[in-house]
Amino acid sequence: MATVISTLFISADGVAEIDPDWHFPYFDENMGRAVTEDYDTADVLLIGRETYDSFAGAWPDREAAGEDDAPLAKRLGDVRKVVVSRQPLEFSWRNSELINGDLLDAVAALKADAGVKGILIPGSISVVQQLLAAGLLDELRLLVHPVAARKGRKLFDEGDPAYHLRLVASEAFPTGVLRVIYAPTAAPKPVGYDEVRDQVPAGN
């Protein structure tokens, strides 16, 4: 089965809607390496409509300009891009296609496709939320910025039940950014105060 991985830039208070004012000051070679490693996991990008419009409006021009970011721009152009949209789209960016049918059914089919190595979801908060709720997300890769954004759309919406996560890996960058990789996991067994009473710090 192909893995489905979400990669997101996020603030310390959980905002995943990027504001350049708090994002770019923390972008360094470590974050660039982390992003490259995330893209190395996949041969399919799964992208929401807004993220696609943003990418398609920028990366083809960056590829054509031939500057420092041109290799990444070419890589994004070359990779297969599956776009989630309720409306028909006319694609000008190569290797782009509209998702076929229901999101969850389409992702399940991609996961089961022997020709697909991995599926990466850059940004696309609503897509990530739906797949997380459906149990179709394998990893959540967060680059947590040392800033409380205080406004913007958050990754985790309100609802039941709680999402429990297993820590796969973590790394602290010199900028204060934390790279945290989680995998969804089952809830731990219920525990109340009486079960942890012996762990309470002793008084002086």
mmCIF file of C-alpha atoms in Angstrom:
data_model
loop_
_atom_site.group_PDB
_atom_site.id
_atom_site.type_symbol
_atom_site.label_atom_id
_atom_site.label_comp_id
_atom_site.label_asym_id
_atom_site.label_seq_id
_atom_site.Cartn_x
_atom_site.Cartn_y
_atom_site.Cartn_z
ATOM 1 C CA MET A 1 0.000 0.000 0.000
ATOM 2 C CA ALA A 2 1.203 3.488 -0.837
ATOM 3 C CA THR A 3 1.700 5.844 2.096
ATOM 4 C CA VAL A 4 -0.293 9.056 2.443
ATOM 5 C CA ILE A 5 1.708 11.849 4.075
ATOM 6 C CA SER A 6 0.669 15.385 4.952
ATOM 7 C CA THR A 7 3.358 18.085 5.100
ATOM 8 C CA LEU A 8 2.469 21.417 6.667
ATOM 9 C CA PHE A 9 4.056 24.611 7.902
ATOM 10 C CA ILE A 10 2.292 25.439 11.163
ATOM 11 C CA SER A 11 2.487 27.976 13.980
ATOM 12 C CA ALA A 12 2.875 27.101 17.660
ATOM 13 C CA ASP A 13 -0.831 27.785 18.202
ATOM 14 C CA GLY A 14 -1.876 25.392 15.443
ATOM 15 C CA VAL A 15 -2.484 27.748 12.503
ATOM 16 C CA ALA A 16 -1.661 26.001 9.223
ATOM 17 C CA GLU A 17 -2.775 28.814 6.918
ATOM 18 C CA ILE A 18 0.604 30.307 6.057
ATOM 19 C CA ASP A 19 1.292 33.987 6.510
ATOM 20 C CA PRO A 20 4.562 34.939 4.766
ATOM 21 C CA ASP A 21 5.298 37.380 7.604
ATOM 22 C CA TRP A 22 5.737 34.560 10.128
ATOM 23 C CA HIS A 23 6.846 31.803 7.759
ATOM 24 C CA PHE A 24 9.745 33.061 5.637
ATOM 25 C CA PRO A 25 11.886 34.470 8.473
ATOM 26 C CA TYR A 26 12.305 30.873 9.703
ATOM 27 C CA PHE A 27 12.989 29.239 6.329
ATOM 28 C CA ASP A 28 16.597 28.008 6.233
ATOM 29 C CA GLU A 29 18.635 25.119 4.830
ATOM 30 C CA ASN A 30 17.261 22.780 7.506
ATOM 31 C CA MET A 31 13.690 23.465 6.517
ATOM 32 C CA GLY A 32 14.661 23.125 2.855
ATOM 33 C CA ARG A 33 16.160 19.713 3.618
ATOM 34 C CA ALA A 34 13.019 18.642 5.476
ATOM 35 C CA VAL A 35 10.798 19.698 2.569
ATOM 36 C CA THR A 36 13.022 17.769 0.126
ATOM 37 C CA GLU A 37 12.811 14.664 2.300
ATOM 38 C CA ASP A 38 9.023 14.949 2.378
ATOM 39 C CA TYR A 39 8.818 15.207 -1.408
ATOM 40 C CA ASP A 40 11.156 12.231 -1.745
ATOM 41 C CA THR A 41 8.451 10.032 -0.192
ATOM 42 C CA ALA A 42 6.006 10.442 -3.051
ATOM 43 C CA ASP A 43 5.358 10.151 -6.757
ATOM 44 C CA VAL A 44 1.848 11.643 -6.509
ATOM 45 C CA LEU A 45 0.835 15.020 -5.081
ATOM 46 C CA LEU A 46 -2.716 15.280 -3.760
ATOM 47 C CA ILE A 47 -3.694 18.952 -3.683
ATOM 48 C CA GLY A 48 -6.771 20.957 -2.812
ATOM 49 C CA ARG A 49 -8.091 23.515 -5.273
ATOM 50 C CA GLU A 50 -6.708 26.570 -3.449
ATOM 51 C CA THR A 51 -3.267 25.047 -3.026
ATOM 52 C CA TYR A 52 -3.246 23.981 -6.661
ATOM 53 C CA ASP A 53 -4.172 27.484 -7.845
ATOM 54 C CA SER A 54 -1.369 28.913 -5.711
ATOM 55 C CA PHE A 55 1.211 26.390 -6.965
ATOM 56 C CA ALA A 56 0.142 26.594 -10.614
ATOM 57 C CA GLY A 57 0.199 30.374 -10.454
ATOM 58 C CA ALA A 58 3.831 30.445 -9.323
ATOM 59 C CA TRP A 59 5.933 27.362 -10.006
ATOM 60 C CA PRO A 60 5.721 27.207 -13.828
ATOM 61 C CA ASP A 61 7.032 30.781 -14.016
ATOM 62 C CA ARG A 62 9.778 29.953 -11.524
ATOM 63 C CA GLU A 63 10.805 26.971 -13.639
ATOM 64 C CA ALA A 64 10.945 29.149 -16.729
ATOM 65 C CA ALA A 65 12.979 31.821 -14.932
ATOM 66 C CA GLY A 66 15.783 29.331 -14.288
ATOM 67 C CA GLU A 67 16.844 30.756 -10.927
ATOM 68 C CA ASP A 68 17.798 28.977 -7.678
ATOM 69 C CA ASP A 69 14.349 27.477 -7.187
ATOM 70 C CA ALA A 70 14.040 26.210 -10.787
ATOM 71 C CA PRO A 71 15.042 22.585 -9.954
ATOM 72 C CA LEU A 72 12.228 22.325 -7.394
ATOM 73 C CA ALA A 73 9.859 24.023 -9.822
ATOM 74 C CA LYS A 74 10.727 21.446 -12.500
ATOM 75 C CA ARG A 75 10.265 18.613 -10.014
ATOM 76 C CA LEU A 76 6.810 19.899 -9.107
ATOM 77 C CA GLY A 77 5.937 20.231 -12.774
ATOM 78 C CA ASP A 78 7.083 16.708 -13.574
ATOM 79 C CA VAL A 79 5.299 14.928 -10.726
ATOM 80 C CA ARG A 80 1.747 13.620 -11.089
ATOM 81 C CA LYS A 81 -0.694 16.038 -9.460
ATOM 82 C CA VAL A 82 -4.192 14.923 -8.442
ATOM 83 C CA VAL A 83 -6.406 17.902 -7.655
ATOM 84 C CA VAL A 84 -9.429 17.879 -5.342
ATOM 85 C CA SER A 85 -12.142 20.202 -6.647
ATOM 86 C CA ARG A 86 -15.926 20.180 -6.789
ATOM 87 C CA GLN A 87 -15.807 22.160 -10.033
ATOM 88 C CA PRO A 88 -14.372 21.115 -13.409
ATOM 89 C CA LEU A 89 -10.950 22.580 -14.106
ATOM 90 C CA GLU A 90 -8.914 23.352 -17.194
ATOM 91 C CA PHE A 91 -5.291 22.607 -16.405
ATOM 92 C CA SER A 92 -2.405 24.626 -17.810
ATOM 93 C CA TRP A 93 0.246 22.986 -15.590
ATOM 94 C CA ARG A 94 1.526 19.681 -16.947
ATOM 95 C CA ASN A 95 0.771 16.326 -15.299
ATOM 96 C CA SER A 96 -2.333 17.674 -13.537
ATOM 97 C CA GLU A 97 -5.618 15.803 -13.305
ATOM 98 C CA LEU A 98 -8.926 16.140 -11.493
ATOM 99 C CA ILE A 99 -9.669 13.582 -8.791
ATOM 100 C CA ASN A 100 -11.937 10.842 -10.014
ATOM 101 C CA GLY A 101 -15.147 10.708 -7.960
ATOM 102 C CA ASP A 102 -15.358 10.825 -4.168
ATOM 103 C CA LEU A 103 -12.212 11.950 -2.319
ATOM 104 C CA LEU A 104 -12.062 9.045 0.121
ATOM 105 C CA ASP A 105 -12.746 6.428 -2.556
ATOM 106 C CA ALA A 106 -10.140 7.984 -4.849
ATOM 107 C CA VAL A 107 -7.475 8.081 -2.119
ATOM 108 C CA ALA A 108 -8.199 4.488 -1.141
ATOM 109 C CA ALA A 109 -7.750 3.517 -4.792
ATOM 110 C CA LEU A 110 -4.463 5.438 -5.036
ATOM 111 C CA LYS A 111 -3.184 3.742 -1.879
ATOM 112 C CA ALA A 112 -4.005 0.353 -3.370
ATOM 113 C CA ASP A 113 -2.445 1.126 -6.771
ATOM 114 C CA ALA A 114 0.717 -0.955 -7.142
ATOM 115 C CA GLY A 115 2.155 1.701 -9.443
ATOM 116 C CA VAL A 116 2.018 4.411 -6.758
ATOM 117 C CA LYS A 117 4.893 4.621 -4.252
ATOM 118 C CA GLY A 118 3.593 7.409 -2.059
ATOM 119 C CA ILE A 119 1.098 10.267 -1.924
ATOM 120 C CA LEU A 120 2.096 13.639 -0.489
ATOM 121 C CA ILE A 121 -0.360 16.362 0.512
ATOM 122 C CA PRO A 122 1.356 19.766 0.705
ATOM 123 C CA GLY A 123 -0.858 22.267 2.533
ATOM 124 C CA SER A 124 -4.494 21.613 1.572
ATOM 125 C CA ILE A 125 -5.909 21.781 5.103
ATOM 126 C CA SER A 126 -9.440 20.614 4.273
ATOM 127 C CA VAL A 127 -8.122 17.561 2.393
ATOM 128 C CA VAL A 128 -5.910 16.634 5.355
ATOM 129 C CA GLN A 129 -8.804 17.047 7.782
ATOM 130 C CA GLN A 130 -11.041 14.740 5.749
ATOM 131 C CA LEU A 131 -8.399 12.036 5.374
ATOM 132 C CA LEU A 132 -7.440 12.221 9.033
ATOM 133 C CA ALA A 133 -11.077 11.790 10.056
ATOM 134 C CA ALA A 134 -11.435 8.835 7.672
ATOM 135 C CA GLY A 135 -8.289 7.069 8.898
ATOM 136 C CA LEU A 136 -6.565 7.339 5.516
ATOM 137 C CA LEU A 137 -3.598 9.458 6.604
ATOM 138 C CA ASP A 138 -0.382 7.583 7.435
ATOM 139 C CA GLU A 139 1.834 10.435 8.610
ATOM 140 C CA LEU A 140 1.469 14.041 9.645
ATOM 141 C CA ARG A 141 4.719 15.981 9.109
ATOM 142 C CA LEU A 142 4.689 19.361 10.822
ATOM 143 C CA LEU A 143 7.246 22.153 10.735
ATOM 144 C CA VAL A 144 6.225 24.023 13.868
ATOM 145 C CA HIS A 145 7.320 27.675 13.827
ATOM 146 C CA PRO A 146 8.140 29.413 17.125
ATOM 147 C CA VAL A 147 5.354 31.948 16.731
ATOM 148 C CA ALA A 148 1.735 32.216 17.850
ATOM 149 C CA ALA A 149 -0.008 33.360 14.674
ATOM 150 C CA ARG A 150 -3.246 34.239 16.527
ATOM 151 C CA LYS A 151 -5.254 34.270 13.318
ATOM 152 C CA GLY A 152 -5.778 31.949 10.365
ATOM 153 C CA ARG A 153 -7.190 28.507 9.784
ATOM 154 C CA LYS A 154 -6.080 25.811 12.204
ATOM 155 C CA LEU A 155 -5.212 22.247 11.288
ATOM 156 C CA PHE A 156 -7.338 20.547 13.910
ATOM 157 C CA ASP A 157 -11.004 21.454 13.891
ATOM 158 C CA GLU A 158 -13.375 20.919 16.798
ATOM 159 C CA GLY A 159 -15.139 17.582 17.035
ATOM 160 C CA ASP A 160 -15.167 14.074 18.454
ATOM 161 C CA PRO A 161 -13.345 11.826 18.963
ATOM 162 C CA ALA A 162 -9.857 13.057 19.856
ATOM 163 C CA TYR A 163 -7.006 12.233 17.466
ATOM 164 C CA HIS A 164 -4.208 10.293 19.141
ATOM 165 C CA LEU A 165 -0.769 10.480 17.551
ATOM 166 C CA ARG A 166 2.427 8.435 17.871
ATOM 167 C CA LEU A 167 5.705 10.329 17.619
ATOM 168 C CA VAL A 168 7.775 8.909 14.747
ATOM 169 C CA ALA A 169 10.607 11.450 14.741
ATOM 170 C CA SER A 170 11.447 14.947 15.912
ATOM 171 C CA GLU A 171 14.187 17.478 15.288
ATOM 172 C CA ALA A 172 14.899 20.996 16.534
ATOM 173 C CA PHE A 173 16.378 23.522 14.101
ATOM 174 C CA PRO A 174 18.641 26.426 15.174
ATOM 175 C CA THR A 175 15.838 28.848 14.205
ATOM 176 C CA GLY A 176 13.588 27.351 16.870
ATOM 177 C CA VAL A 177 11.462 25.470 14.326
ATOM 178 C CA LEU A 178 10.518 21.966 15.418
ATOM 179 C CA ARG A 179 10.132 19.237 12.832
ATOM 180 C CA VAL A 180 7.679 16.719 14.218
ATOM 181 C CA ILE A 181 6.480 13.584 12.431
ATOM 182 C CA TYR A 182 3.399 11.871 13.834
ATOM 183 C CA ALA A 183 1.466 8.781 12.828
ATOM 184 C CA PRO A 184 -2.177 8.313 13.856
ATOM 185 C CA THR A 185 -2.543 5.654 16.517
ATOM 186 C CA ALA A 186 -5.141 4.045 18.753
ATOM 187 C CA ALA A 187 -6.184 5.791 21.947
ATOM 188 C CA PRO A 188 -4.374 4.676 25.105
ATOM 189 C CA LYS A 189 -6.367 2.839 27.731
ATOM 190 C CA PRO A 190 -8.399 5.149 29.987
ATOM 191 C CA VAL A 191 -6.465 6.442 32.979
ATOM 192 C CA GLY A 192 -7.714 8.596 35.837
ATOM 193 C CA TYR A 193 -6.054 10.571 38.581
ATOM 194 C CA ASP A 194 -5.952 7.620 40.978
ATOM 195 C CA GLU A 195 -3.792 5.664 38.525
ATOM 196 C CA VAL A 196 -1.179 8.438 38.341
ATOM 197 C CA ARG A 197 -1.295 9.596 41.958
ATOM 198 C CA ASP A 198 2.116 8.025 42.658
ATOM 199 C CA GLN A 199 3.657 10.198 39.908
ATOM 200 C CA VAL A 200 2.641 13.481 41.552
ATOM 201 C CA PRO A 201 5.749 15.467 42.562
ATOM 202 C CA ALA A 202 6.633 15.171 46.231
ATOM 203 C CA GLY A 203 6.391 18.304 48.366
ATOM 204 C CA ASN A 204 9.458 19.892 49.935
#
